Tab-separated table of C-alpha atoms in Angstrom:
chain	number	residue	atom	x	y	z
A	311	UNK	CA	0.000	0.000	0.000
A	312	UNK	CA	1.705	3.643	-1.029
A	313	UNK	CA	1.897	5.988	1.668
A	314	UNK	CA	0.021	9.297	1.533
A	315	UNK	CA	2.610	10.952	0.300
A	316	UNK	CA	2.990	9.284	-3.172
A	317	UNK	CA	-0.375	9.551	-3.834
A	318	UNK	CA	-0.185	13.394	-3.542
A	319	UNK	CA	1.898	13.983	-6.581
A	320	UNK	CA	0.060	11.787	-8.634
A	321	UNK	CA	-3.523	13.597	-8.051
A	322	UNK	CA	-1.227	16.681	-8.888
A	323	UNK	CA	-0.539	15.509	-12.640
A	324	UNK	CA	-3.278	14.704	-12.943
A	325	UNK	CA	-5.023	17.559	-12.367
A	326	UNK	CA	-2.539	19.159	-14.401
A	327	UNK	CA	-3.059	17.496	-17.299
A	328	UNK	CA	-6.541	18.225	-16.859
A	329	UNK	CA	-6.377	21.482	-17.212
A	330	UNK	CA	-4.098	21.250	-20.370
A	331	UNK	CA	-6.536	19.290	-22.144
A	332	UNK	CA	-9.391	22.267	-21.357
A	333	UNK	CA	-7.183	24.470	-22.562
A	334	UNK	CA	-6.280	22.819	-25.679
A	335	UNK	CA	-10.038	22.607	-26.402
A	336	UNK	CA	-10.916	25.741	-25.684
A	337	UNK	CA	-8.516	26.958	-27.688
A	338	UNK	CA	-9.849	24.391	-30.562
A	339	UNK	CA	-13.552	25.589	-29.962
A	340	UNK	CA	-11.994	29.458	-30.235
A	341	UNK	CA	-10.827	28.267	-33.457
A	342	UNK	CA	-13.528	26.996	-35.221
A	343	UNK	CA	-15.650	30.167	-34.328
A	344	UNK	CA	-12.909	32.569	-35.902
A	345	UNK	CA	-12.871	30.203	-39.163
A	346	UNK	CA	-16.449	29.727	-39.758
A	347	UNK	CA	-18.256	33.467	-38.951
A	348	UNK	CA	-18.894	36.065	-42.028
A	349	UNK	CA	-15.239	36.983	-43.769
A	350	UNK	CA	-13.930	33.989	-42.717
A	351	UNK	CA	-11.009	35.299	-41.424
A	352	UNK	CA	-9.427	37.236	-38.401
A	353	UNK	CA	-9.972	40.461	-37.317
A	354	UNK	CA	-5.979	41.058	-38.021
A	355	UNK	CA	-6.314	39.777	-41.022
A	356	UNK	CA	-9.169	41.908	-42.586
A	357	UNK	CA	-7.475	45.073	-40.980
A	358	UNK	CA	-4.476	44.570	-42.545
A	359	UNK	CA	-6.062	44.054	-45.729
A	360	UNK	CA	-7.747	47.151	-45.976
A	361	UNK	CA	-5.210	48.980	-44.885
A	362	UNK	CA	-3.268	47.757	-48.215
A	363	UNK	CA	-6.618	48.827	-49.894
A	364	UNK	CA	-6.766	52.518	-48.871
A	365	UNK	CA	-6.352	54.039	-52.110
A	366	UNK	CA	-9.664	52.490	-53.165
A	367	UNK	CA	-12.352	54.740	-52.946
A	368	UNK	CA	-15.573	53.464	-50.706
A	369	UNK	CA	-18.273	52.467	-52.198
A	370	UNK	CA	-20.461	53.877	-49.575
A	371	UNK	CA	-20.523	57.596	-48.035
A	372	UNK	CA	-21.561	58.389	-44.235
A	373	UNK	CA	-23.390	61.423	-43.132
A	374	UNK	CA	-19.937	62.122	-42.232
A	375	UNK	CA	-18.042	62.212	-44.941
A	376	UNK	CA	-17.517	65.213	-47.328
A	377	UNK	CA	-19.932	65.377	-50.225
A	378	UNK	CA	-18.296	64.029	-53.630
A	379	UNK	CA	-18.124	66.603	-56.167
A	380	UNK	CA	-20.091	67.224	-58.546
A	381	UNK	CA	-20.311	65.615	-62.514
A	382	UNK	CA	-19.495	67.220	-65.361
A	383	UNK	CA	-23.125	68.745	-66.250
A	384	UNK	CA	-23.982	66.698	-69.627
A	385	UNK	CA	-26.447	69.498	-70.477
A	386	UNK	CA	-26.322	71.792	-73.860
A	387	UNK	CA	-23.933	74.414	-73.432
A	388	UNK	CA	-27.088	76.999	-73.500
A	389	UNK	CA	-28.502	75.605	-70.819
A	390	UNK	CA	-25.435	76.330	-68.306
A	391	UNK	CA	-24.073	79.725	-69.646
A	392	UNK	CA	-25.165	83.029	-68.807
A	393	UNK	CA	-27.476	84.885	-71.274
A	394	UNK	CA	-25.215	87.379	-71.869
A	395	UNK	CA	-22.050	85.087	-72.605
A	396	UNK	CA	-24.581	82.497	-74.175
A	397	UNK	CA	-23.754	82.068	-78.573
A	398	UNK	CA	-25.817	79.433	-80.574
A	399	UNK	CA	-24.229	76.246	-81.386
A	400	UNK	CA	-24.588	74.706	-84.826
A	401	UNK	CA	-27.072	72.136	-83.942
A	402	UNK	CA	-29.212	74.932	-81.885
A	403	UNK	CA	-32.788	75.728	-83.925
A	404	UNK	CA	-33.320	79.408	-83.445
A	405	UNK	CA	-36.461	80.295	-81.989
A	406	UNK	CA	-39.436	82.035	-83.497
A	407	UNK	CA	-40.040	85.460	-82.216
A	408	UNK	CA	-43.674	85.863	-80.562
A	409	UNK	CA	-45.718	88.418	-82.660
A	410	UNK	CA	-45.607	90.606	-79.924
A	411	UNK	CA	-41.761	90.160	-80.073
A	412	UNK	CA	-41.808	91.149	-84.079
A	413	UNK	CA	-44.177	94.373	-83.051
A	414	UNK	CA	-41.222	95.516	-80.501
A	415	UNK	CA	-38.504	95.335	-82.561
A	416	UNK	CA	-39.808	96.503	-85.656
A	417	UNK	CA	-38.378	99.695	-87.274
A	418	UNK	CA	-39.572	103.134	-86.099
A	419	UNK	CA	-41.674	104.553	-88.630
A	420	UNK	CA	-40.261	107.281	-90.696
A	421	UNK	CA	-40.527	111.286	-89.969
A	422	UNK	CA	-43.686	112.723	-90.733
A	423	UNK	CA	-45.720	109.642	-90.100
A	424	UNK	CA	-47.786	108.793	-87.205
A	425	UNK	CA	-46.130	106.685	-84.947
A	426	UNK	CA	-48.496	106.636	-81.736
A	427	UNK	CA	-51.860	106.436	-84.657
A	428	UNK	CA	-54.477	103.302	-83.012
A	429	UNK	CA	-56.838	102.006	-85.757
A	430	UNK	CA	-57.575	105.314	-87.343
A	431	UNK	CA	-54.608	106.595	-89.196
A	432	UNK	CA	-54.116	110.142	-90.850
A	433	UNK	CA	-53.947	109.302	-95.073
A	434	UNK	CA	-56.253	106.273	-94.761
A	435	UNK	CA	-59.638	105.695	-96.300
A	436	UNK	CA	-62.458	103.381	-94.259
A	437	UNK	CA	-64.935	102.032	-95.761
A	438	UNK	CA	-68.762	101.152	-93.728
A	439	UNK	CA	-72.230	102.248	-93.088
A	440	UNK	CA	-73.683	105.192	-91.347
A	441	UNK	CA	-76.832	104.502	-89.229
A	442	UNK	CA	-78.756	107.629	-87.299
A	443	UNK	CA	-79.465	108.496	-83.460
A	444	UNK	CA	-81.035	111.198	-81.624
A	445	UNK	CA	-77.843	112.800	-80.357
A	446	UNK	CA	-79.851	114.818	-78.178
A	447	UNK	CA	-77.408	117.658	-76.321
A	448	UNK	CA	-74.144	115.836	-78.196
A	449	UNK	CA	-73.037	114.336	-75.225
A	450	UNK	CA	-71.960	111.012	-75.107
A	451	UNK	CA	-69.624	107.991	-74.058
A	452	UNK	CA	-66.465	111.179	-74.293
A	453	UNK	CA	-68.275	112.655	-71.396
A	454	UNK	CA	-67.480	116.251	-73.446
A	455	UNK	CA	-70.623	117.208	-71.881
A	456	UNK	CA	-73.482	119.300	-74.095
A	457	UNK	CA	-72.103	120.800	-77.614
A	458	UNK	CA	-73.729	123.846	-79.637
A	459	UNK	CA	-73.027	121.876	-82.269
A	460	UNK	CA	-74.636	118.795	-83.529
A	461	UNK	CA	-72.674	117.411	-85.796
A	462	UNK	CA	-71.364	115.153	-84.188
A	463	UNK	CA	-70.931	110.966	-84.002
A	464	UNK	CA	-71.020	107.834	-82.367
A	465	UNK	CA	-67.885	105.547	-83.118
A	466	UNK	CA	-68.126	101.756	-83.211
A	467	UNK	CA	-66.902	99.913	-80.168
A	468	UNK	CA	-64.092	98.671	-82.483
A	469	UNK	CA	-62.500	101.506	-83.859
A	470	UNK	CA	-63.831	103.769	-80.672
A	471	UNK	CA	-60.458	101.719	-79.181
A	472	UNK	CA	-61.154	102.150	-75.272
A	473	UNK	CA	-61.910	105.878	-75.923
A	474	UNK	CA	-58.762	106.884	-78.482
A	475	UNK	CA	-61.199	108.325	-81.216
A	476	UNK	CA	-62.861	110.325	-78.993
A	477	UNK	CA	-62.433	114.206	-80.585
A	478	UNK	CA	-61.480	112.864	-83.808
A	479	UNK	CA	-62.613	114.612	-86.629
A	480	UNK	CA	-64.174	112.421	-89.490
A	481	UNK	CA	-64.636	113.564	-93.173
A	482	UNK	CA	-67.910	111.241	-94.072
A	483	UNK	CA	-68.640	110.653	-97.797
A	484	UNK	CA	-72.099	108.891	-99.143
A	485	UNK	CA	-72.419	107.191	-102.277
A	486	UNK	CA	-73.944	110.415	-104.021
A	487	UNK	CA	-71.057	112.890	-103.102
A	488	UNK	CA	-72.472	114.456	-100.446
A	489	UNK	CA	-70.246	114.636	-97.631
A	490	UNK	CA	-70.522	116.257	-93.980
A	491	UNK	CA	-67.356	116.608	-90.801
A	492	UNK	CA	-68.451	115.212	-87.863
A	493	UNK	CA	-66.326	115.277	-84.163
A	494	UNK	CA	-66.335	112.029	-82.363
A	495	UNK	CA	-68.445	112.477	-78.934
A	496	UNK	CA	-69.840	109.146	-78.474
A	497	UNK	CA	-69.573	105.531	-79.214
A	498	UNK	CA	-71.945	102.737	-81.032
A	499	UNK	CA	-72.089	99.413	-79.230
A	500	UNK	CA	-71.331	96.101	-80.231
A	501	UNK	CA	-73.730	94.816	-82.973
A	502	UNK	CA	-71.736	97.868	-84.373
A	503	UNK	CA	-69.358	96.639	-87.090
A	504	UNK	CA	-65.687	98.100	-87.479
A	505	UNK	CA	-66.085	101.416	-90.126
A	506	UNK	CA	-69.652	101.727	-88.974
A	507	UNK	CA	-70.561	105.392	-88.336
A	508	UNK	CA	-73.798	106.122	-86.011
A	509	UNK	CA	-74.253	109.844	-86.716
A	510	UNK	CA	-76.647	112.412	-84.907
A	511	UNK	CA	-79.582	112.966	-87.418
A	512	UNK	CA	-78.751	116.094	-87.597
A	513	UNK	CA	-75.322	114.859	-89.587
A	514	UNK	CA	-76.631	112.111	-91.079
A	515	UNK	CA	-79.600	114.163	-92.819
A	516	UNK	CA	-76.818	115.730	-94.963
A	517	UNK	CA	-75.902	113.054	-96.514
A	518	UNK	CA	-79.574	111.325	-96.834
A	519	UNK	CA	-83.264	110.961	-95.494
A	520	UNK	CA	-83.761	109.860	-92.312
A	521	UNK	CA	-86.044	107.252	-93.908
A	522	UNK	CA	-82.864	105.682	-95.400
A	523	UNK	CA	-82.038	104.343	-92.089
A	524	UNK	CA	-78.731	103.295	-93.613
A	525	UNK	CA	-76.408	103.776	-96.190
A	526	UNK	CA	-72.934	102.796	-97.414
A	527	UNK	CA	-69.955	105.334	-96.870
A	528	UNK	CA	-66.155	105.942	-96.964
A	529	UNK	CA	-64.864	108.471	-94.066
A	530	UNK	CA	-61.519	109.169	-93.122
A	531	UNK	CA	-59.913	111.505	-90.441
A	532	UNK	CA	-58.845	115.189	-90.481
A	533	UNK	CA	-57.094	117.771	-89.084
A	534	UNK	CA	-59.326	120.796	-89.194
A	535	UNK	CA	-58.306	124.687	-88.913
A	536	UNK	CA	-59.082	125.945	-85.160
A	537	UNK	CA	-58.685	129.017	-83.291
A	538	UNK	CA	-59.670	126.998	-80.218
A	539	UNK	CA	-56.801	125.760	-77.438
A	540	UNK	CA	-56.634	122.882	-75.696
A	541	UNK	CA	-58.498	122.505	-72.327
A	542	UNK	CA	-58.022	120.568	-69.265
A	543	UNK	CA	-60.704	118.998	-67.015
A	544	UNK	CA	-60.383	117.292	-63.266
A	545	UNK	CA	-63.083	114.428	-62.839
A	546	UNK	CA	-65.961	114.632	-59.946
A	547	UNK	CA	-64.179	113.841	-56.357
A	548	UNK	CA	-60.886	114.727	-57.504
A	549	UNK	CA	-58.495	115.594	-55.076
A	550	UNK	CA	-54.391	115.354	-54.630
A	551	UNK	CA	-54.631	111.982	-54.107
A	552	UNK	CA	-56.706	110.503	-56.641
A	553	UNK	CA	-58.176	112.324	-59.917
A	554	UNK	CA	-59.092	111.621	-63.471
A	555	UNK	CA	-57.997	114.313	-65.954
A	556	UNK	CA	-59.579	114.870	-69.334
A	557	UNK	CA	-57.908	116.589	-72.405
A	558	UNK	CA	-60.920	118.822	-74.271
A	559	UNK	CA	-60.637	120.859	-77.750
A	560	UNK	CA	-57.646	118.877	-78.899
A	561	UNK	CA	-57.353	119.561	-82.536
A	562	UNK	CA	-55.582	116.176	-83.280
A	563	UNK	CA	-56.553	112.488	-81.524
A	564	UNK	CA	-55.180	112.203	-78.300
A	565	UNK	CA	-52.721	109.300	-77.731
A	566	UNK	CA	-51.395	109.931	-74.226
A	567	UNK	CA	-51.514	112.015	-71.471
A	568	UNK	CA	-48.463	112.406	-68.818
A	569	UNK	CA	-47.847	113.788	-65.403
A	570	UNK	CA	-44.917	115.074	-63.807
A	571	UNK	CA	-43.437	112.690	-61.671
A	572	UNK	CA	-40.641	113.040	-59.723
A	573	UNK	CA	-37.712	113.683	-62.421
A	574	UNK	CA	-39.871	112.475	-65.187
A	575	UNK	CA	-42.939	111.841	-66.870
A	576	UNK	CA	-45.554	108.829	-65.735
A	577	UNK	CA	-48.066	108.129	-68.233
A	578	UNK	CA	-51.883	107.393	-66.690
A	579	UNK	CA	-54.512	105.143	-67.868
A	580	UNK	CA	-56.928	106.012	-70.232
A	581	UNK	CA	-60.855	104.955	-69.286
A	582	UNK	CA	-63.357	104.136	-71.466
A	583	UNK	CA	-65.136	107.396	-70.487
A	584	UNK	CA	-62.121	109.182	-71.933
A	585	UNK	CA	-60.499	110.080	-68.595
A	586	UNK	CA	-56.641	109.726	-67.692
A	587	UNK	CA	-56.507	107.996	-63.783
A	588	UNK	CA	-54.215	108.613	-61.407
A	589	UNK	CA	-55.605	105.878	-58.871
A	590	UNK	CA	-52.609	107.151	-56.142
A	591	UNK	CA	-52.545	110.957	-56.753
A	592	UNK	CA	-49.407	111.167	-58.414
A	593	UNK	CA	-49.601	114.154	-60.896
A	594	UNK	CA	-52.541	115.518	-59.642
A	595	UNK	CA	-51.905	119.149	-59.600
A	596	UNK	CA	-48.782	119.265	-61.262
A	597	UNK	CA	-47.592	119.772	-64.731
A	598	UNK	CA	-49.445	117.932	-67.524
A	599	UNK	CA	-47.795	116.767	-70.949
A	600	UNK	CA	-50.687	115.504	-73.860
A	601	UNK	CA	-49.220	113.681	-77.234
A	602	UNK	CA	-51.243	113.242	-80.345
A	603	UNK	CA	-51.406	110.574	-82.814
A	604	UNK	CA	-48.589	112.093	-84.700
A	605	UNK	CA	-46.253	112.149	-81.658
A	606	UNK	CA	-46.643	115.979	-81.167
A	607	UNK	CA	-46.016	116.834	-77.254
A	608	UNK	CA	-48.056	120.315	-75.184
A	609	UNK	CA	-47.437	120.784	-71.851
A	610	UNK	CA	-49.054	122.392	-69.354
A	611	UNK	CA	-47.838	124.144	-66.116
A	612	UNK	CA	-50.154	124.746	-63.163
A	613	UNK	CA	-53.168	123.812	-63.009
A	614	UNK	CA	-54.646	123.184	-60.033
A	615	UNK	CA	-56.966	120.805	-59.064
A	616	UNK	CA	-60.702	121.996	-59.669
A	617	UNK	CA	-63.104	119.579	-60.599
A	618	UNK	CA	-65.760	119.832	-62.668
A	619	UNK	CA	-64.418	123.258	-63.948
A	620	UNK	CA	-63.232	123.192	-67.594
A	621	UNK	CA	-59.417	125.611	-67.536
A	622	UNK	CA	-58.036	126.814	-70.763
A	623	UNK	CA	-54.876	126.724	-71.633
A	624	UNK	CA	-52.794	127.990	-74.523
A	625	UNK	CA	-51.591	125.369	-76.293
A	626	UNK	CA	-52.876	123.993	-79.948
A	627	UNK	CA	-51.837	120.684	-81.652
A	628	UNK	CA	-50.333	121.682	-84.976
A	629	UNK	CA	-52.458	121.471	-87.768
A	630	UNK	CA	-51.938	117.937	-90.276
């Protein structure tokens, strides 16, 4: 029988190689996990492998990284130079200019002609009907307000053209060669046709019977001899902060009507009632500069704001 003390020893290797065979299998267990997870390889491994990688760019960007630049634009050229450096390429179709765009850049008619001229133009001969009314005190759609004289007319809504032929003289011919010069006070509603006349009876009785009713014509526009002036009319209400100015006894259509603004000249609205507006008072007051159809320019200095009151002036369109 061993003593105790050779027994000792031997539980000692044993236990010893015990714990080598743990170790050895943990070590084979640590092992197999390494070899079979996703990349199949060691941490050290993978590191050092993209490290020999680096000058391969990512294929994936964190909210982190900078922003790559950008591409080349594959766009036209026009479409990425300034308008003012812009030139058409070779392929390029040119656009077509808008009618409105042709209008603009046509050439400026020639001196002597009438440049600011609506549908009624100086030289030109119109060709229509005359019909009759009861013009009754010559008043009308102008808002002239009662005339002595009754020869007067009523322009279609066409060529009436938001209140431009208003004080246009007309030379009106019939068929027979009679012929009579009316002043444009008033305007003839649609069913009115373009070159329609609708004259007081008065006018119309010079050229026919009122039993006629109607009857063909040619009429054109003049420029008659005047020892009148040009006079200047504030609307009801007006005030230095809103009025409506008329233009009365103008020889020549009226194309425009300015007010001093400022360092220059602001052109107002024209009604259909044949008033300039100046919705925000600008003007009102001040100096006043009228054009004709023929681009003739009056002005007028200081006239103050009286409405209702008709105020003379001394200035004359030039006769055409």
């Amino acid at each position: 029988m061993a003593s105790a003390s050779h027994r000792r020893p031997l539980r000692k290797r044993r236990t010893a190689l015990a714990w080598t065979v743990a170790v050895a299998a943990v070590g084979l267990l640590v092992s197999l996990v390494i070899a079979l997870r996703p990349g199949g390889e060691p941490d050290t491994v993978r590191t050092a492998a993209g490290a020999s990688a680096g000058t391969r760019p990512s294929a994936s960007r964190t909210a982190h990284d900078p922003a790559p630049a950008p591409k080349p634009s594959t766009a036209s050229p026009s479409s990425t130079v300034s308008p003012s450096s812009a030139t058409p390429t070779a392929t390029a179709t040119p656009a077509r200019p808008s009618p409105a765009a042709t209008r603009s850049s046509a050439p400026r008619p020639a001196s002597g002609t009438t440049p600011l001229a609506g549908r009624i133009k100086p030289g030109t001969t119109y060709t229509g009907v005359a019909t009759h009314y009861d013009a009754k005190d010559g008043d009308g759609a102008c808002l002239y307000g009662p005339s002595p004289d009754l020869m007067v007319a009523a322009m279609n809504h066409t060529d009436y053209e938001t209140s431009q032929a208003c004080g246009a003289y007309i030379l009106v011919r019939a068929a027979s060669g009679a012929s009579v010069t009316v002043r444009v006070t008033n305007e003839c509603p649609l069913p009115c046709a373009p070159g329609q006349l609708d004259l007081s009876k008065e006018a119309f009785t010079k050229l026919a019977g009122l039993s006629a009713g109607r009857i063909p014509i040619t009429w054109s526009l003049l420029s008659p001899g005047t020892s009148g002036t040009v006079s200047i009319r504030y609307k009801t209400g007006s005030s230095r902060h809103w009025c409506g100015i008329q233009a009365l006894g103008h020889r020549n259509p009226l194309a425009r009507l300015e007010v001093r603004s400022g360092g220059g000249w602001t052109r107002l609205t024209r009604t259909e009632y044949n008033y300039f507006l100046s919705p925000g008072g600008t003007g009102c007051g001040g100096s006043l500069r009228l054009t004709d159809i023929y681009g003739e320019q009056l002005t007028v200095d200081g006239l103050p704001v009286r409405p209702d009151t008709v105020q003379p002036t001394r200035v004359q369109f030039t006769r055409r």
